[in-house]
Coordinates of C-alpha atoms in Angstrom, one line a residue:
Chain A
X1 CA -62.8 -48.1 57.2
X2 CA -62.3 -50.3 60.5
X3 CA -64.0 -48.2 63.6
X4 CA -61.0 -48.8 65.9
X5 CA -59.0 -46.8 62.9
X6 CA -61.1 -43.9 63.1
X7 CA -61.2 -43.7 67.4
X8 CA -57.5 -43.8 66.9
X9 CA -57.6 -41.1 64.2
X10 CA -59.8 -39.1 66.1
X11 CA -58.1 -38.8 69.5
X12 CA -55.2 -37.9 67.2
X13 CA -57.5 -35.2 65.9
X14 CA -58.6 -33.5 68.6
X15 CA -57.3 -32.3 71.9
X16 CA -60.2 -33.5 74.2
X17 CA -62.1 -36.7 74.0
X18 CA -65.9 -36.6 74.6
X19 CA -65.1 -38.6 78.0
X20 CA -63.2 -36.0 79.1
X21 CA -64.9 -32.9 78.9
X22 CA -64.3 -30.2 81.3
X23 CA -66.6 -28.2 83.6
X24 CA -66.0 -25.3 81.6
X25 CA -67.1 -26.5 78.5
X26 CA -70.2 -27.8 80.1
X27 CA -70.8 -24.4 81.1
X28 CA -70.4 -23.1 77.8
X29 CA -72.0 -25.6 76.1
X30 CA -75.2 -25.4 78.6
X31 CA -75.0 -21.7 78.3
X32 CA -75.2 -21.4 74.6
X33 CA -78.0 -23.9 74.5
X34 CA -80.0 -21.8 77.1
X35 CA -79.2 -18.4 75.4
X36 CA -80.3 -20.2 72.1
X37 CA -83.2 -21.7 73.6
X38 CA -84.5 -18.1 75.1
X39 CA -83.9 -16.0 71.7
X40 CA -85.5 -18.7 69.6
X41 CA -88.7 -18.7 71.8
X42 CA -88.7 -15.2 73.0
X43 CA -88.6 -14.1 69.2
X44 CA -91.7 -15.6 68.9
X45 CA -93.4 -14.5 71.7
X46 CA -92.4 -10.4 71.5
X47 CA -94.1 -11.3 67.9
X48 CA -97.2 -12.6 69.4
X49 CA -96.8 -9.9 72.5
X50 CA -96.3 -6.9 69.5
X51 CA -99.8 -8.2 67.4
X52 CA -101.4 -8.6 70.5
X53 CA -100.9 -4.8 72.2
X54 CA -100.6 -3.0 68.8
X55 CA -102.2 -4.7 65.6
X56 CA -105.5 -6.2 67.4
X57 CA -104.8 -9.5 67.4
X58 CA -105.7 -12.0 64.9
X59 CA -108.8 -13.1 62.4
X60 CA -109.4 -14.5 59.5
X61 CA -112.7 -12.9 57.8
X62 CA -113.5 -10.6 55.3
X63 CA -114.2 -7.2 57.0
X64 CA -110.9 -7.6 59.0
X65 CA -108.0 -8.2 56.4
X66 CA -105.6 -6.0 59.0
X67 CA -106.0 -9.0 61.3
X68 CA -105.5 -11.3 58.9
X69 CA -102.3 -9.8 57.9
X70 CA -100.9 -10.4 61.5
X71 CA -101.0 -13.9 61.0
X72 CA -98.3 -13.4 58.4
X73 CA -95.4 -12.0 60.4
X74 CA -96.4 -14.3 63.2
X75 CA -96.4 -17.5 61.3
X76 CA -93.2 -16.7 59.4
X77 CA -91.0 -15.8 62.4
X78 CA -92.2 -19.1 64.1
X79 CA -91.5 -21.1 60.9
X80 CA -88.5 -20.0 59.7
X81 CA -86.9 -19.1 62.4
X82 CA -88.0 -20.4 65.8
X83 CA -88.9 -23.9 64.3
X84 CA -85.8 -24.0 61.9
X85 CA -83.9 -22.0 64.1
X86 CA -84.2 -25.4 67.0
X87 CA -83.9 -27.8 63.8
X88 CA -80.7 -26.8 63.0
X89 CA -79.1 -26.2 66.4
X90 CA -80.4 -29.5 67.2
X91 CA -79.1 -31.6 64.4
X92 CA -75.7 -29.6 65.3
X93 CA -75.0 -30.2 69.3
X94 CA -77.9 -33.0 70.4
X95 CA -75.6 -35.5 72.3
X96 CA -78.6 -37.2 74.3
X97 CA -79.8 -39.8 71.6
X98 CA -79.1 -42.0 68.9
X99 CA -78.0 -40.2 65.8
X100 CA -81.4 -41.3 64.2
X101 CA -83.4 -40.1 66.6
X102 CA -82.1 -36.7 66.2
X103 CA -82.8 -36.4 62.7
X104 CA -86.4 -37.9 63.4
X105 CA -86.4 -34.6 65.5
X106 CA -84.6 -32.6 62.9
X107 CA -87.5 -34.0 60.6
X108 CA -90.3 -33.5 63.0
X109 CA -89.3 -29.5 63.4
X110 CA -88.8 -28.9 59.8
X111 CA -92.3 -30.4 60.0
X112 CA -93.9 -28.4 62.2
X113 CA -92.2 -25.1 60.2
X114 CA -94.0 -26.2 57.4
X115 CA -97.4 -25.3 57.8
X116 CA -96.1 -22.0 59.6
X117 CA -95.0 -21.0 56.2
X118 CA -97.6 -22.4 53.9
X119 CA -100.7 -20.8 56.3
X120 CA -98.3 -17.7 56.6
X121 CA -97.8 -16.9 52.6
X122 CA -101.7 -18.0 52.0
X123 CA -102.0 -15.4 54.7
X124 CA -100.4 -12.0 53.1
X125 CA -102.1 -13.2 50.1
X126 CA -104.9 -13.3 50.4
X127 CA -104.6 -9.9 52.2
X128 CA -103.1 -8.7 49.0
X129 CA -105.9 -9.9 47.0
X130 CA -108.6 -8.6 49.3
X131 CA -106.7 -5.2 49.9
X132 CA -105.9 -5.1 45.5
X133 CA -102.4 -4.5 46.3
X134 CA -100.0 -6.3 43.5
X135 CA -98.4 -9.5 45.3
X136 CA -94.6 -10.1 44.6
X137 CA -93.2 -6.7 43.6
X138 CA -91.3 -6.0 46.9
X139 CA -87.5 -7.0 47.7
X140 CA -88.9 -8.2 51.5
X141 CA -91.5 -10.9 48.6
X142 CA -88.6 -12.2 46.1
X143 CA -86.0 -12.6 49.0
X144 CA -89.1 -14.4 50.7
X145 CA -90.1 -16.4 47.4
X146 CA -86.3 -17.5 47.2
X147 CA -86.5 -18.4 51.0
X148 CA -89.3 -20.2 50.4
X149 CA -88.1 -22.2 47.4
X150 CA -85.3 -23.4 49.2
X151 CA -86.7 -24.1 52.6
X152 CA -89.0 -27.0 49.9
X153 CA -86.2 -27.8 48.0
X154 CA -84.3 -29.1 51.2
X155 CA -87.0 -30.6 52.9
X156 CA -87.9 -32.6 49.6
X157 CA -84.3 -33.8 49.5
X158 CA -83.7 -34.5 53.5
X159 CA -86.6 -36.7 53.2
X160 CA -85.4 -38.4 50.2
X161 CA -82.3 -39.2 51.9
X162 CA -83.9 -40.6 55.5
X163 CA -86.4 -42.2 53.2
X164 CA -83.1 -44.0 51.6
X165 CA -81.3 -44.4 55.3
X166 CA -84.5 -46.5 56.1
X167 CA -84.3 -48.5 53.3
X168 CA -81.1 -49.3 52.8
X169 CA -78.3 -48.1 55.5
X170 CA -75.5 -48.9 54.2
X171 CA -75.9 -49.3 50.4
X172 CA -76.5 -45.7 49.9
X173 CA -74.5 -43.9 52.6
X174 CA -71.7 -43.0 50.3
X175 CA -74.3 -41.0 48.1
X176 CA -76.1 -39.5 51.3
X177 CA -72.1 -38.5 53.0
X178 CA -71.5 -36.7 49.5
X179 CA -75.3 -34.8 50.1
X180 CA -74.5 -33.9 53.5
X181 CA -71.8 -30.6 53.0
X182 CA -74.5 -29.2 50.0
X183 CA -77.4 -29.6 52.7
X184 CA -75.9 -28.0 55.3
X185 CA -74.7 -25.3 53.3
X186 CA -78.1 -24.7 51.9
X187 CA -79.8 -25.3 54.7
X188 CA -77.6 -22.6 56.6
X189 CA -78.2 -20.4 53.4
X190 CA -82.1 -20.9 53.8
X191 CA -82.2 -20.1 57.6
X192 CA -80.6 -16.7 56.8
X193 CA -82.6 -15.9 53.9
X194 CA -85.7 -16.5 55.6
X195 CA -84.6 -13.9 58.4
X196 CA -83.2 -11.9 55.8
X197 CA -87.1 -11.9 54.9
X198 CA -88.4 -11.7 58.1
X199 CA -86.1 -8.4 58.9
X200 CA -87.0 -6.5 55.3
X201 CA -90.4 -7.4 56.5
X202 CA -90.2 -5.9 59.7
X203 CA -88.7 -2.7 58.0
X204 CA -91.5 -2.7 55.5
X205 CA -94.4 -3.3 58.4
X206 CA -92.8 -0.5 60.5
X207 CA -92.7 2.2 58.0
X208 CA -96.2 1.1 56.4
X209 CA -98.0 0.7 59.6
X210 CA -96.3 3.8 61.6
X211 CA -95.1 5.9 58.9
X212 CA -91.8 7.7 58.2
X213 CA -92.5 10.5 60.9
X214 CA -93.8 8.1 63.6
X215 CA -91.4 5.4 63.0
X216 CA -87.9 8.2 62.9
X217 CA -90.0 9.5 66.1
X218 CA -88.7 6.5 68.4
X219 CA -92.4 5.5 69.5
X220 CA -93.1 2.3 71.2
X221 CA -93.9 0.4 68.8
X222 CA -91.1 0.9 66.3
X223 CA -88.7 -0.2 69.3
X224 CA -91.0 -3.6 69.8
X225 CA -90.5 -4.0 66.0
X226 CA -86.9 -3.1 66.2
X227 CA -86.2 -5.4 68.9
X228 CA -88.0 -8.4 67.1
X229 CA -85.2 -7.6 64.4
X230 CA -82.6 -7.6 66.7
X231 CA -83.4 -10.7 68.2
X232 CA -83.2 -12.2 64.9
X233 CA -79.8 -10.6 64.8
X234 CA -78.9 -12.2 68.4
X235 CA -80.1 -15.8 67.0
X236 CA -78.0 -15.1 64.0
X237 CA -74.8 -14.6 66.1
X238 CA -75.7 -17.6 68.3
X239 CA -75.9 -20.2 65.4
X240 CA -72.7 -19.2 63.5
X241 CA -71.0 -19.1 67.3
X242 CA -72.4 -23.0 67.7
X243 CA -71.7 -24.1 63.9
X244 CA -67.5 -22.7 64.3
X245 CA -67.4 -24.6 67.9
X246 CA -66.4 -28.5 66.7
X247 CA -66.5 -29.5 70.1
X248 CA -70.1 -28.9 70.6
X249 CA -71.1 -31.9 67.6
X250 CA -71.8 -34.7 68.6
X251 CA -68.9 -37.6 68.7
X252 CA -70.4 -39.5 66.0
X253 CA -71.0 -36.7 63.8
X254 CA -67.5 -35.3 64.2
X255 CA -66.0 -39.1 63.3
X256 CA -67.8 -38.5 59.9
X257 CA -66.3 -35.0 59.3
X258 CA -62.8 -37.0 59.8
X259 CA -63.4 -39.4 57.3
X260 CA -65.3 -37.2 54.3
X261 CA -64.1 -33.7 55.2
X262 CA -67.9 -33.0 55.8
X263 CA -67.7 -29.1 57.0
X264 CA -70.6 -26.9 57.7
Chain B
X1 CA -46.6 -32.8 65.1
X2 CA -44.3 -33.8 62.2
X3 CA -45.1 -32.5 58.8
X4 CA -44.7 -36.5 57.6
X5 CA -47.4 -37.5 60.0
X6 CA -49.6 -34.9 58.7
X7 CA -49.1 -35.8 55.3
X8 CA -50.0 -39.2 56.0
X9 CA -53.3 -38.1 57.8
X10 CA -54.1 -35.8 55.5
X11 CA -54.2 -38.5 52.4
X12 CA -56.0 -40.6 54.2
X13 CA -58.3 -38.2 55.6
X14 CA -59.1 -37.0 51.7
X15 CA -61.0 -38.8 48.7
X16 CA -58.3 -37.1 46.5
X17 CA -55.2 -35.3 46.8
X18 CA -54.2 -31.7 45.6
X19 CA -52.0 -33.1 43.3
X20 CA -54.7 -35.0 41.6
X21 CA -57.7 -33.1 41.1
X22 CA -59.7 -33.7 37.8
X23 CA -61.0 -31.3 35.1
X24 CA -64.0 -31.6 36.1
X25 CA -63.0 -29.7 39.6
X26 CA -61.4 -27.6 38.3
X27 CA -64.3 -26.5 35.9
X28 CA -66.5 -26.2 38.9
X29 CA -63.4 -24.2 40.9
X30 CA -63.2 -21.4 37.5
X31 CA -66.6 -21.2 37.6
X32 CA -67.6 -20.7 41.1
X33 CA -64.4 -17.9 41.3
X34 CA -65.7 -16.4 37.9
X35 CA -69.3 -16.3 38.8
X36 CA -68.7 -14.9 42.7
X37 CA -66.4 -12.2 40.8
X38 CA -69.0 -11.2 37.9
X39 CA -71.6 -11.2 41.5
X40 CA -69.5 -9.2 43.7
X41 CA -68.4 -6.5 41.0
X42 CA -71.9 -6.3 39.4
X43 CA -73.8 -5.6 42.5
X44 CA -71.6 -2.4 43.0
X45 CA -71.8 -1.6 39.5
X46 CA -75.7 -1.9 39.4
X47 CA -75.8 0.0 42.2
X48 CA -74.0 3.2 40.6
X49 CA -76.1 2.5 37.6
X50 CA -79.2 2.9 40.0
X51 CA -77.8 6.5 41.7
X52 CA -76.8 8.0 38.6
X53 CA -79.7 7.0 36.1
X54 CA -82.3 7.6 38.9
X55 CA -81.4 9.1 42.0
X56 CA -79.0 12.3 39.8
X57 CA -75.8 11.2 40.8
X58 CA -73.2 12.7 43.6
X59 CA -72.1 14.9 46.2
X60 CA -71.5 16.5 49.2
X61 CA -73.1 20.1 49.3
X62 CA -75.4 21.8 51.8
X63 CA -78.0 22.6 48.9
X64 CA -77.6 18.8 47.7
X65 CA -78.2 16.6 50.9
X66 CA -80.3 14.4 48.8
X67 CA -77.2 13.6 46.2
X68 CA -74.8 13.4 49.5
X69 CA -77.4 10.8 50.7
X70 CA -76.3 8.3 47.5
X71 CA -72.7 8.2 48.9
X72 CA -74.4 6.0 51.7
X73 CA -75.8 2.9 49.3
X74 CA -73.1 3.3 47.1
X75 CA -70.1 3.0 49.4
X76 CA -72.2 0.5 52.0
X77 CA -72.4 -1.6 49.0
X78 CA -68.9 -1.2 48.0
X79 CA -67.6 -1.9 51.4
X80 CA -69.6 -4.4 53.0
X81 CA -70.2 -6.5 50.0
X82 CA -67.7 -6.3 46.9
X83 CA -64.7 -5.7 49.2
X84 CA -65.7 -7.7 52.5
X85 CA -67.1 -11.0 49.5
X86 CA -63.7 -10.6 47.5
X87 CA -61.7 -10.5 51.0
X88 CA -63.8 -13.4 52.6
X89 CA -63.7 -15.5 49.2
X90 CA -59.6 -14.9 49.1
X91 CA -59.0 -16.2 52.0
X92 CA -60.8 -19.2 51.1
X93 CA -60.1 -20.9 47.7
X94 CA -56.4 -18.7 46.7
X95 CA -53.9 -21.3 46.0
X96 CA -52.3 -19.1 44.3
X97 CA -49.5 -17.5 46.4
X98 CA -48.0 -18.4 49.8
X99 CA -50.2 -18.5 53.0
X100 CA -48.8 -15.2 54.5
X101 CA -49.5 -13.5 50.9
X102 CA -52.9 -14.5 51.1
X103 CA -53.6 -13.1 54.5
X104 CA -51.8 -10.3 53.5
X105 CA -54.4 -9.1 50.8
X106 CA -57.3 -10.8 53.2
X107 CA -55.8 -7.4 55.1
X108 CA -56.1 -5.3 52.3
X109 CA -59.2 -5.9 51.2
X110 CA -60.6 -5.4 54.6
X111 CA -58.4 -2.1 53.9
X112 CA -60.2 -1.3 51.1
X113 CA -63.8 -2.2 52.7
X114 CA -62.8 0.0 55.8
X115 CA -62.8 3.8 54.4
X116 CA -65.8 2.7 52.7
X117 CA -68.0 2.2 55.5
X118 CA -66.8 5.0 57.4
X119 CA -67.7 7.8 54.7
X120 CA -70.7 5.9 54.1
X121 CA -71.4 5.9 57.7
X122 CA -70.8 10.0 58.3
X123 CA -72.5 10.8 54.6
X124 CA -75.7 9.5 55.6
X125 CA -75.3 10.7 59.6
X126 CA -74.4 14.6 58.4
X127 CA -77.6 14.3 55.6
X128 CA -79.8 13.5 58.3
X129 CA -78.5 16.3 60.5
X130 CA -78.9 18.2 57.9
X131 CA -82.6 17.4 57.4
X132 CA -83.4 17.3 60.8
X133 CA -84.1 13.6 61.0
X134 CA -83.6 11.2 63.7
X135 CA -80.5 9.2 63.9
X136 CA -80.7 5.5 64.9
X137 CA -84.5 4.6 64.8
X138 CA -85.2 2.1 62.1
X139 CA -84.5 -1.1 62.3
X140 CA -81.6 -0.7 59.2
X141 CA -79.6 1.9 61.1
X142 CA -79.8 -1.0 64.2
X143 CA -78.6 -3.6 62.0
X144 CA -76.0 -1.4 60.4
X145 CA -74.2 -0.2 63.3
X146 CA -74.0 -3.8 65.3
X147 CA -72.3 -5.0 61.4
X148 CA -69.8 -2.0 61.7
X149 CA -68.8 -2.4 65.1
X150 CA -68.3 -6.1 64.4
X151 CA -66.3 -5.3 60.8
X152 CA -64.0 -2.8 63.8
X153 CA -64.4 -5.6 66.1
X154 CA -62.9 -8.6 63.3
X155 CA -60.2 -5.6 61.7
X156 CA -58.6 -5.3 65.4
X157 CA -58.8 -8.8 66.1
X158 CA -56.9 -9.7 62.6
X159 CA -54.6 -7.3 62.8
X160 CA -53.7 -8.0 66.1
X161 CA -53.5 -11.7 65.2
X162 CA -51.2 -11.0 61.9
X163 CA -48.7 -8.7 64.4
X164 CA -48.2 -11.8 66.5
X165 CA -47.3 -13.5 63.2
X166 CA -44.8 -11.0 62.1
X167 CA -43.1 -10.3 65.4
X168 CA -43.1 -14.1 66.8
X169 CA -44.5 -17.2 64.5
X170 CA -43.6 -19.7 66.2
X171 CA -44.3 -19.0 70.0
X172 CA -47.9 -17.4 69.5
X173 CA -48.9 -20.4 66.9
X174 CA -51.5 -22.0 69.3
X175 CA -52.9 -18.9 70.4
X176 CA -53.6 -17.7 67.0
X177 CA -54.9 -21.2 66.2
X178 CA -57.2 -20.9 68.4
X179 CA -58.6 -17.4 67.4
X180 CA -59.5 -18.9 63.4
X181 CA -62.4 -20.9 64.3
X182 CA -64.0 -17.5 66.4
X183 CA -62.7 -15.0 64.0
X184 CA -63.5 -17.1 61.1
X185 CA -67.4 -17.8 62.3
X186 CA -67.6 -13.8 63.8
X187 CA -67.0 -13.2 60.1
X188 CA -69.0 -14.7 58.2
X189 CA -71.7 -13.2 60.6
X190 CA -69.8 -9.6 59.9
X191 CA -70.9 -10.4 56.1
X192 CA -74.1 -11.6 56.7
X193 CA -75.1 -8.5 58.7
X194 CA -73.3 -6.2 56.4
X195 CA -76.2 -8.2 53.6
X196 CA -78.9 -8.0 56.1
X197 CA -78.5 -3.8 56.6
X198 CA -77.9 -3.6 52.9
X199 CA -81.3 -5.3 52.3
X200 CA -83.3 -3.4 54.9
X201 CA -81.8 0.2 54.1
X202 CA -82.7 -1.2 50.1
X203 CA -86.3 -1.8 51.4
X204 CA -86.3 1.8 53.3
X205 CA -85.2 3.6 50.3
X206 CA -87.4 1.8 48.2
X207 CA -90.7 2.7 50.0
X208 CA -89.1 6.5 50.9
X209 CA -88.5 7.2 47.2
X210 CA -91.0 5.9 45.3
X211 CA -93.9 5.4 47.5
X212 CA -95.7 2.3 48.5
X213 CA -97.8 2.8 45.4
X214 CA -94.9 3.4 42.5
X215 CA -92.9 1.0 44.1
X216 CA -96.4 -1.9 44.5
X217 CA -96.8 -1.3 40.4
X218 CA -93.7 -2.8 39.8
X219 CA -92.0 0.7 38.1
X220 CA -88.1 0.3 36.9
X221 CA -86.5 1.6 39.4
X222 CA -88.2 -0.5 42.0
X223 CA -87.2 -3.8 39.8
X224 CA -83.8 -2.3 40.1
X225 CA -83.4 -1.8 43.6
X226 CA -84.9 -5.9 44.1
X227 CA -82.4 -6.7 41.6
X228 CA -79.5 -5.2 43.6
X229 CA -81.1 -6.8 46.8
X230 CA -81.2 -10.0 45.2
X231 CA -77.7 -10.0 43.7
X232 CA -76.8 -10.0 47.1
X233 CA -79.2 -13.1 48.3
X234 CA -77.3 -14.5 44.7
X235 CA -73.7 -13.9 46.7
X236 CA -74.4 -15.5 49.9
X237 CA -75.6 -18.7 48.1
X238 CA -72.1 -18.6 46.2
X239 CA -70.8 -17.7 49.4
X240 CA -72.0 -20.7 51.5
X241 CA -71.3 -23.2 48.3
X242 CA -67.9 -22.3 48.5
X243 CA -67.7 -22.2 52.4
X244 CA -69.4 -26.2 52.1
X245 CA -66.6 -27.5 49.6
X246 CA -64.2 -28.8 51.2
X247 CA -62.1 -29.2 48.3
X248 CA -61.7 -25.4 47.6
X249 CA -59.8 -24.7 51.0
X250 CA -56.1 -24.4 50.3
X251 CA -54.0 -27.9 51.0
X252 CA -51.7 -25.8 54.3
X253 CA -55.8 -24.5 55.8
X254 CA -56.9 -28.1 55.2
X255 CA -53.8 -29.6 57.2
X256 CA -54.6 -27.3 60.0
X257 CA -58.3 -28.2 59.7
X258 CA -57.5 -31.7 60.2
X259 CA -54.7 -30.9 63.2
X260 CA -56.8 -28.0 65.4
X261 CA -60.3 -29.1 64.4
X262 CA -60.9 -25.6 63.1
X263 CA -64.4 -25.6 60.8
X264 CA -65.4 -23.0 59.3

């Protein structure tokens, strides 16, 4: 299809044209971005902030398995959902560069979740191992094994398809349009699984490490956990607001949702 | 806009029409429908399987509190997934009946979902009360309450919205327009959150009832409980597969996808 067919279609399609956006959606669009930008990182940091004042920190040794545990909850919040959490949004409402450029990012910080999540499973166990607790018989461990699966499942297959884009554009874009709606979809459905995992983790760390009396007490502690989970639940709220909002994709983007009803 | 110039947008907006879909999509449409159905009816059923073959069954008696406590999974379940999944899914892929039908039992389901949560909410509220415990600490009861004020927040909202339709179509179309995308996205994160407290209050119960030791040797019940938490994970990818096919959105939603820019 001709591009001049598809900027007519498109001005046709929506009300505003990415010339002519307002100040108010500026301020929207900035705000959401900031909001998104503060949860994703502040998640993080009130995890680091909670290991820090309350579990001892972090080690990897023999005598101190406790510490090495910490690195579990620490390295899975940043991987799967501060690093994927900024993937996502990213790929979604980056309007500074080249569409190719942006999925180099997307790449780079599905990248750098990576290790977050290899180091962080090695992490718990080992702890298991050392501690003789049974690994994988808790609900917080197969929605985390599913979480897991996925998050390689997509990776594999987003790199398959840039791999393709590199070698040949246009030859294969019809096969990489038809993968786009199932990798968003899964990709959405992996982002929520892993802090689906991250929040029955939480749950489980709060009631082992305080127990029931401490935790239904309202001490410090179980607040800082519960706020960690709450963020999560923030974050949540912030995505789905930015993936219904069309006008925050980026032109080119929204040109291809036009011409293969592309929707997530 | 004219309903001709729609039609002509639409067809060339589309691979295929409605009036042409193959056997093959339609394979995939009956099975998707058949397998979200046998999810969101089995999760509820494996639940009530779970209370009465291990936790003694129901009801609501001072000497009992531990019986009245089994209303709370049972109905949470029950509202927040089976009836919220088979109202969400409705709306989505019925081509069934006309539009106004549709939204119609979208309003009953939510119905349905709403007496649920509320019992479920005030059985578990008065068996604390009567135990003496804390209300509100854990992360679960933090989750749970944000999803049920949202689920009061989205019923007001809709109704409100479907009042509008009744009294005056024509003259509030716009503004109702312009609520789907919000309502449609503040929805899905309703359902998600209704999951995510299902899946933490599993993982609470799980540790409370059996100990971290039963439930660490891998004892039935505890494979029970992970099976009803990940019947749920199983729904949400069903869930997001149908929300990614474009295909499965009724020909009328598609043509006001393509006129308001409405995505999800």
């Amino acid at each position: 299809m001709a591009r001049g067919k598809n900027q007519n279609q498109r001005s046709r399609s929506y009300d505003s044209d990415d010339h002519e956006r307002g100040a108010c959606e500026w301020c929207e669009y900035a705000l959401v971005i900031t909001l998104a930008t503060v949860l994703l990182i502040g998640v993080s940091a009130l995890t680091i902030f909670w290991v820090f004042y309350y579990r001892g920190g972090y080690a990897w040794a023999d005598d101190t398995p406790d510490k090495q545990f910490n690195l579990h909850p620490t390295l899975m919040v940043a991987g799967f959902v501060t690093f994927c959490g900024f993937s996502v949004l990213l790929y979604r409402i980056c309007r500074c560069f080249r569409r190719i450029y942006v999925k180099l990012l997307h790449a780079i910080f599905h990248a750098l979740a990576f290790p977050c999540i290899v180091i962080g499973f090695l992490a718990v166990l080992d702890y298991h191992n050392k501690k003789g607790i049974n690994n994988f018989y808790s609900l917080h461990s197969w929605i985390g094994f599913v979480a897991m699966g996925l998050f390689g499942l997509q990776y594999a297959v987003g790199f398959f398809s840039f791999l393709l884009l590199l070698i040949c554009n246009k030859g294969t874009a019809g096969f990489r349009a038809s993968l786009v709606p199932i990798h968003a979809a899964f990709g959405i459905l992996t982002f929520v699984l892993g802090v689906a995992a991250c929040l029955t983790g939480l749950t489980e760390k709060a009631i082992f490490a305080l127990g029931a009396d401490r935790y239904s007490g309202l001490v410090d502690e179980g607040i800082i956990i519960n706020a960690i989970g709450v963020s999560m639940v923030a974050i949540l709220g912030v995505v789905m607001y930015i993936l219904s909002r069309e006008k925050f994709r980026p032109a080119e983007a929204r040109e291809r949702l036009t011409r293969t009803s592309v929707d997530l």
